Amino acid sequence: MRAAQVIEATNRRQFYCHSERIFLKFKVLFVCQKRFLRNDIFIFLFLISLHDSLAQDFIRTANDIPVERNGEQLALPFLGGLDRFIPQFVDIDGDGDVDLFISDADGQLTLLENIGTSRTPQFRLVPDAFKDINVRNWFYFVDMESDGDPDLYHANEDEGLTFYRNNGSGRQANFVLEERAVLSFNGQPVFSQLTSIPVFADIDADRDYDFLAASSPAKSLPIKMSAAGMRLYCNLKQNDGKTC
């Protein structure tokens, strides 16, 4: 059957080039495409004009609309929960009860102060308390200097550690950036894999905090392997430079 006859047959049956029911040779498809190109352009331009005619322009007329519950204004009424919840309880203000720190996928560190007691906790959001510190995918408060106030470690952009020293007091914290990339005793960066949540603990019972983190086998650093995929960084402060 010639190409012209095929085109005429398809027209009578109301077949179109873009239909999945048509199985024509490439030459016939090319002829059909050329024939219907003008109609397709018209439909496309019509849809664009229809979209523009139905588009709406919105103008902001109010900011920070207050939302209250039982007479108390809610600081984050539409928070909607957390995507990657990382918590830690620590007494940040030295009043004898633990406060709650949380971070989410955006790395923002948020403080919920305990205004109750150790037996009956009541947490209150403290907005923007640590707005200038982004902890990325994990953080950890630990009194590394044994001076009675917690210092802060968190992840950095190179899968390492950033250290903030607490230069304040047990009742009034003041975190100052000390090391953007914490180094080991031989000058190599301390490594923590991006997907791990590391921990500080006295692994060798020498009264100081060591650092334990998950790690990829591809990383080769001068540290002690405690298990497959786990890396232990020993704190040499209390053991005269000896390893764990």
mmCIF file of C-alpha atoms in Angstrom:
data_model
loop_
_atom_site.group_PDB
_atom_site.id
_atom_site.type_symbol
_atom_site.label_atom_id
_atom_site.label_comp_id
_atom_site.label_asym_id
_atom_site.label_seq_id
_atom_site.Cartn_x
_atom_site.Cartn_y
_atom_site.Cartn_z
ATOM 1 C CA MET A 1 0.000 0.000 0.000
ATOM 2 C CA ARG A 2 1.406 3.368 -0.951
ATOM 3 C CA ALA A 3 2.075 6.096 1.593
ATOM 4 C CA ALA A 4 -0.773 8.319 0.317
ATOM 5 C CA GLN A 5 -3.266 5.457 0.679
ATOM 6 C CA VAL A 6 -2.091 4.774 4.207
ATOM 7 C CA ILE A 7 -2.582 8.428 5.130
ATOM 8 C CA GLU A 8 -6.070 8.454 3.621
ATOM 9 C CA ALA A 9 -7.020 5.267 5.515
ATOM 10 C CA THR A 10 -5.798 6.629 8.798
ATOM 11 C CA ASN A 11 -7.745 9.856 8.279
ATOM 12 C CA ARG A 12 -10.997 7.954 7.678
ATOM 13 C CA ARG A 13 -10.500 5.993 10.890
ATOM 14 C CA GLN A 14 -9.620 9.155 12.793
ATOM 15 C CA PHE A 15 -6.189 7.909 13.789
ATOM 16 C CA TYR A 16 -3.596 10.450 14.876
ATOM 17 C CA CYS A 17 0.148 10.346 14.755
ATOM 18 C CA HIS A 18 0.535 10.471 18.553
ATOM 19 C CA SER A 19 -1.876 7.567 19.225
ATOM 20 C CA GLU A 20 -0.385 4.347 20.574
ATOM 21 C CA ARG A 21 -2.663 2.366 18.223
ATOM 22 C CA ILE A 22 -0.880 3.504 15.068
ATOM 23 C CA PHE A 23 2.048 1.458 13.869
ATOM 24 C CA LEU A 24 3.151 3.138 10.653
ATOM 25 C CA LYS A 25 6.456 3.261 8.923
ATOM 26 C CA PHE A 26 8.772 6.175 9.625
ATOM 27 C CA LYS A 27 8.076 7.789 6.258
ATOM 28 C CA VAL A 28 4.325 7.827 6.861
ATOM 29 C CA LEU A 29 4.787 9.186 10.373
ATOM 30 C CA PHE A 30 6.887 12.005 9.001
ATOM 31 C CA VAL A 31 4.148 12.966 6.520
ATOM 32 C CA CYS A 32 1.521 12.889 9.286
ATOM 33 C CA GLN A 33 3.655 14.963 11.599
ATOM 34 C CA LYS A 34 4.118 17.613 8.960
ATOM 35 C CA ARG A 35 0.392 17.700 8.231
ATOM 36 C CA PHE A 36 -0.706 18.111 11.844
ATOM 37 C CA LEU A 37 2.134 20.386 12.981
ATOM 38 C CA ARG A 38 0.106 23.531 12.384
ATOM 39 C CA ASN A 39 -2.801 22.268 14.520
ATOM 40 C CA ASP A 40 -0.450 21.242 17.342
ATOM 41 C CA ILE A 41 1.106 24.716 17.441
ATOM 42 C CA PHE A 42 -2.344 26.281 17.619
ATOM 43 C CA ILE A 43 -3.370 24.056 20.544
ATOM 44 C CA PHE A 44 -0.101 24.797 22.357
ATOM 45 C CA LEU A 45 -0.526 28.560 22.010
ATOM 46 C CA PHE A 46 -4.147 28.279 23.132
ATOM 47 C CA LEU A 47 -3.160 26.450 26.315
ATOM 48 C CA ILE A 48 -0.524 29.070 27.132
ATOM 49 C CA SER A 49 -3.014 31.906 26.706
ATOM 50 C CA LEU A 50 -5.557 30.028 28.826
ATOM 51 C CA HIS A 51 -3.000 29.552 31.612
ATOM 52 C CA ASP A 52 -2.106 33.254 31.597
ATOM 53 C CA SER A 53 -5.750 34.298 31.715
ATOM 54 C CA LEU A 54 -6.420 32.063 34.745
ATOM 55 C CA ALA A 55 -3.224 32.982 36.649
ATOM 56 C CA GLN A 56 -3.679 34.754 39.983
ATOM 57 C CA ASP A 57 -1.445 37.367 41.579
ATOM 58 C CA PHE A 58 -1.051 37.056 45.360
ATOM 59 C CA ILE A 59 0.031 39.941 47.576
ATOM 60 C CA ARG A 60 1.150 39.475 51.212
ATOM 61 C CA THR A 61 -1.038 41.581 53.481
ATOM 62 C CA ALA A 62 -0.065 40.231 56.911
ATOM 63 C CA ASN A 63 3.030 38.830 58.646
ATOM 64 C CA ASP A 64 3.415 36.704 61.776
ATOM 65 C CA ILE A 65 -0.252 36.019 62.472
ATOM 66 C CA PRO A 66 -0.397 34.951 66.153
ATOM 67 C CA VAL A 67 -1.844 31.541 67.046
ATOM 68 C CA GLU A 68 -2.908 30.908 70.651
ATOM 69 C CA ARG A 69 -3.918 27.881 72.672
ATOM 70 C CA ASN A 70 -5.511 28.329 76.095
ATOM 71 C CA GLY A 71 -4.412 31.944 76.082
ATOM 72 C CA GLU A 72 -0.752 31.133 75.324
ATOM 73 C CA GLN A 73 0.771 32.160 72.023
ATOM 74 C CA LEU A 74 2.450 29.278 70.177
ATOM 75 C CA ALA A 75 5.917 29.995 68.849
ATOM 76 C CA LEU A 76 5.807 27.411 66.029
ATOM 77 C CA PRO A 77 2.154 26.499 65.492
ATOM 78 C CA PHE A 78 2.676 25.010 62.043
ATOM 79 C CA LEU A 79 5.947 23.192 62.631
ATOM 80 C CA GLY A 80 4.426 19.876 61.543
ATOM 81 C CA GLY A 81 6.975 17.586 63.190
ATOM 82 C CA LEU A 82 10.607 16.737 62.469
ATOM 83 C CA ASP A 83 12.123 14.832 59.556
ATOM 84 C CA ARG A 84 15.411 13.697 61.137
ATOM 85 C CA PHE A 85 15.057 13.998 64.885
ATOM 86 C CA ILE A 86 18.300 14.076 66.918
ATOM 87 C CA PRO A 87 17.842 14.814 70.654
ATOM 88 C CA GLN A 88 20.127 15.264 73.646
ATOM 89 C CA PHE A 89 19.274 16.084 77.246
ATOM 90 C CA VAL A 90 21.749 18.365 79.020
ATOM 91 C CA ASP A 91 21.504 20.811 81.907
ATOM 92 C CA ILE A 92 22.524 23.895 79.953
ATOM 93 C CA ASP A 93 21.550 26.451 82.624
ATOM 94 C CA GLY A 94 22.806 24.647 85.738
ATOM 95 C CA ASP A 95 19.461 24.603 87.551
ATOM 96 C CA GLY A 96 19.534 20.910 88.406
ATOM 97 C CA ASP A 97 17.203 19.631 85.679
ATOM 98 C CA VAL A 98 17.918 18.590 82.125
ATOM 99 C CA ASP A 99 16.957 20.726 79.141
ATOM 100 C CA LEU A 100 16.311 19.323 75.680
ATOM 101 C CA PHE A 101 18.253 20.098 72.518
ATOM 102 C CA ILE A 102 17.054 18.889 69.137
ATOM 103 C CA SER A 103 18.161 19.254 65.542
ATOM 104 C CA ASP A 104 16.495 18.415 62.266
ATOM 105 C CA ALA A 105 17.490 17.841 58.656
ATOM 106 C CA ASP A 106 18.332 21.545 58.229
ATOM 107 C CA GLY A 107 20.983 21.345 60.970
ATOM 108 C CA GLN A 108 19.357 24.049 63.097
ATOM 109 C CA LEU A 109 20.012 23.557 66.816
ATOM 110 C CA THR A 110 16.886 24.194 68.913
ATOM 111 C CA LEU A 111 16.645 24.549 72.692
ATOM 112 C CA LEU A 112 13.647 23.491 74.760
ATOM 113 C CA GLU A 113 14.301 24.813 78.254
ATOM 114 C CA ASN A 114 12.985 22.835 81.199
ATOM 115 C CA ILE A 115 11.094 25.355 83.307
ATOM 116 C CA GLY A 116 9.674 22.603 85.481
ATOM 117 C CA THR A 117 11.620 20.281 87.754
ATOM 118 C CA SER A 118 13.617 17.089 87.382
ATOM 119 C CA ARG A 119 10.573 15.112 88.548
ATOM 120 C CA THR A 120 7.976 17.107 86.612
ATOM 121 C CA PRO A 121 9.635 18.500 83.500
ATOM 122 C CA GLN A 122 7.942 21.211 81.450
ATOM 123 C CA PHE A 123 9.714 22.254 78.279
ATOM 124 C CA ARG A 124 9.467 25.700 76.719
ATOM 125 C CA LEU A 125 10.844 26.634 73.318
ATOM 126 C CA VAL A 126 13.585 29.267 73.394
ATOM 127 C CA PRO A 127 13.498 30.783 69.878
ATOM 128 C CA ASP A 128 16.804 31.659 68.186
ATOM 129 C CA ALA A 129 18.891 30.642 71.194
ATOM 130 C CA PHE A 130 21.501 29.001 68.942
ATOM 131 C CA LYS A 131 20.457 30.320 65.538
ATOM 132 C CA ASP A 132 24.072 31.022 64.510
ATOM 133 C CA ILE A 133 25.203 27.401 64.962
ATOM 134 C CA ASN A 134 24.437 24.834 62.279
ATOM 135 C CA VAL A 135 25.272 21.314 63.474
ATOM 136 C CA ARG A 136 24.576 19.604 60.134
ATOM 137 C CA ASN A 137 23.686 15.935 60.700
ATOM 138 C CA TRP A 138 24.670 15.460 64.388
ATOM 139 C CA PHE A 139 25.772 17.244 67.574
ATOM 140 C CA TYR A 140 26.997 16.263 71.026
ATOM 141 C CA PHE A 141 27.340 18.203 74.283
ATOM 142 C CA VAL A 142 30.139 16.976 76.553
ATOM 143 C CA ASP A 143 32.173 18.591 79.333
ATOM 144 C CA MET A 144 35.475 17.952 77.616
ATOM 145 C CA GLU A 145 37.477 20.227 79.934
ATOM 146 C CA SER A 146 35.900 19.013 83.197
ATOM 147 C CA ASP A 147 35.143 22.602 84.199
ATOM 148 C CA GLY A 148 31.459 22.068 85.007
ATOM 149 C CA ASP A 149 29.892 23.342 81.781
ATOM 150 C CA PRO A 150 29.176 21.429 78.545
ATOM 151 C CA ASP A 151 31.147 22.069 75.379
ATOM 152 C CA LEU A 152 29.756 21.356 71.913
ATOM 153 C CA TYR A 153 30.926 19.148 69.073
ATOM 154 C CA HIS A 154 29.090 18.789 65.784
ATOM 155 C CA ALA A 155 29.606 17.595 62.214
ATOM 156 C CA ASN A 156 31.297 19.760 59.618
ATOM 157 C CA GLU A 157 31.090 19.787 55.817
ATOM 158 C CA ASP A 158 34.149 17.489 55.432
ATOM 159 C CA GLU A 159 32.810 14.560 57.508
ATOM 160 C CA GLY A 160 34.817 15.746 60.477
ATOM 161 C CA LEU A 161 34.246 17.489 63.818
ATOM 162 C CA THR A 162 33.794 21.136 64.741
ATOM 163 C CA PHE A 163 34.438 22.165 68.348
ATOM 164 C CA TYR A 164 32.774 25.024 70.265
ATOM 165 C CA ARG A 165 34.279 25.770 73.668
ATOM 166 C CA ASN A 166 31.871 26.924 76.368
ATOM 167 C CA ASN A 167 33.513 30.043 77.769
ATOM 168 C CA GLY A 168 30.535 30.851 79.944
ATOM 169 C CA SER A 169 29.520 29.227 83.180
ATOM 170 C CA GLY A 170 27.348 26.373 84.322
ATOM 171 C CA ARG A 171 24.352 28.734 84.451
ATOM 172 C CA GLN A 172 25.029 30.904 81.398
ATOM 173 C CA ALA A 173 26.501 29.142 78.361
ATOM 174 C CA ASN A 174 28.615 31.045 75.848
ATOM 175 C CA PHE A 175 29.841 28.926 72.931
ATOM 176 C CA VAL A 176 32.865 30.168 70.987
ATOM 177 C CA LEU A 177 34.205 28.472 67.872
ATOM 178 C CA GLU A 178 37.524 26.874 68.822
ATOM 179 C CA GLU A 179 38.292 24.416 66.003
ATOM 180 C CA ARG A 180 36.448 24.263 62.698
ATOM 181 C CA ALA A 181 38.135 20.911 61.984
ATOM 182 C CA VAL A 182 39.303 18.903 65.006
ATOM 183 C CA LEU A 183 42.657 17.160 64.444
ATOM 184 C CA SER A 184 44.060 13.992 65.976
ATOM 185 C CA PHE A 185 47.408 13.856 67.814
ATOM 186 C CA ASN A 186 49.293 13.362 64.503
ATOM 187 C CA GLY A 187 47.615 16.267 62.722
ATOM 188 C CA GLN A 188 45.041 14.284 60.741
ATOM 189 C CA PRO A 189 41.354 15.310 60.788
ATOM 190 C CA VAL A 190 39.151 13.301 63.106
ATOM 191 C CA PHE A 191 36.685 11.525 60.844
ATOM 192 C CA SER A 192 33.001 10.782 61.307
ATOM 193 C CA GLN A 193 31.002 9.327 58.446
ATOM 194 C CA LEU A 194 28.151 11.521 57.260
ATOM 195 C CA THR A 195 25.462 8.937 58.026
ATOM 196 C CA SER A 196 26.709 8.022 61.509
ATOM 197 C CA ILE A 197 25.705 9.444 64.884
ATOM 198 C CA PRO A 198 28.913 9.277 66.969
ATOM 199 C CA VAL A 199 29.261 9.295 70.742
ATOM 200 C CA PHE A 200 31.711 10.499 73.396
ATOM 201 C CA ALA A 201 32.361 8.040 76.227
ATOM 202 C CA ASP A 202 35.162 6.943 78.535
ATOM 203 C CA ILE A 203 35.973 3.758 76.623
ATOM 204 C CA ASP A 204 39.263 2.995 78.410
ATOM 205 C CA ALA A 205 38.184 4.061 81.944
ATOM 206 C CA ASP A 206 40.831 6.766 82.316
ATOM 207 C CA ARG A 207 38.402 9.525 83.362
ATOM 208 C CA ASP A 208 38.250 11.351 80.043
ATOM 209 C CA TYR A 209 36.023 11.181 76.980
ATOM 210 C CA ASP A 210 37.034 9.191 73.924
ATOM 211 C CA PHE A 211 35.320 9.435 70.544
ATOM 212 C CA LEU A 212 33.604 6.496 68.854
ATOM 213 C CA ALA A 213 32.134 6.775 65.341
ATOM 214 C CA ALA A 214 31.117 4.652 62.395
ATOM 215 C CA SER A 215 33.348 4.863 59.381
ATOM 216 C CA SER A 216 33.763 3.659 55.833
ATOM 217 C CA PRO A 217 36.524 1.051 55.322
ATOM 218 C CA ALA A 218 37.860 3.238 52.516
ATOM 219 C CA LYS A 219 39.045 5.790 55.062
ATOM 220 C CA SER A 220 42.546 5.052 56.319
ATOM 221 C CA LEU A 221 43.419 7.088 59.395
ATOM 222 C CA PRO A 222 45.841 6.369 62.283
ATOM 223 C CA ILE A 223 43.207 5.301 64.779
ATOM 224 C CA LYS A 224 42.194 2.116 66.518
ATOM 225 C CA MET A 225 39.592 -0.107 64.879
ATOM 226 C CA SER A 226 37.298 -1.486 67.573
ATOM 227 C CA ALA A 227 35.035 -3.390 65.163
ATOM 228 C CA ALA A 228 34.203 -3.596 61.495
ATOM 229 C CA GLY A 229 32.985 -0.172 60.439
ATOM 230 C CA MET A 230 33.688 1.400 63.863
ATOM 231 C CA ARG A 231 36.551 3.753 64.685
ATOM 232 C CA LEU A 232 37.782 4.723 68.129
ATOM 233 C CA TYR A 233 39.707 7.919 68.767
ATOM 234 C CA CYS A 234 41.397 7.738 72.168
ATOM 235 C CA ASN A 235 41.665 10.854 74.301
ATOM 236 C CA LEU A 236 45.327 10.955 75.394
ATOM 237 C CA LYS A 237 44.822 13.677 77.993
ATOM 238 C CA GLN A 238 44.819 11.379 81.056
ATOM 239 C CA ASN A 239 47.110 8.537 79.945
ATOM 240 C CA ASP A 240 50.421 10.305 79.272
ATOM 241 C CA GLY A 241 50.314 9.931 75.507
ATOM 242 C CA LYS A 242 49.703 6.196 75.555
ATOM 243 C CA THR A 243 47.153 4.612 73.262
ATOM 244 C CA CYS A 244 43.952 2.954 74.478
#
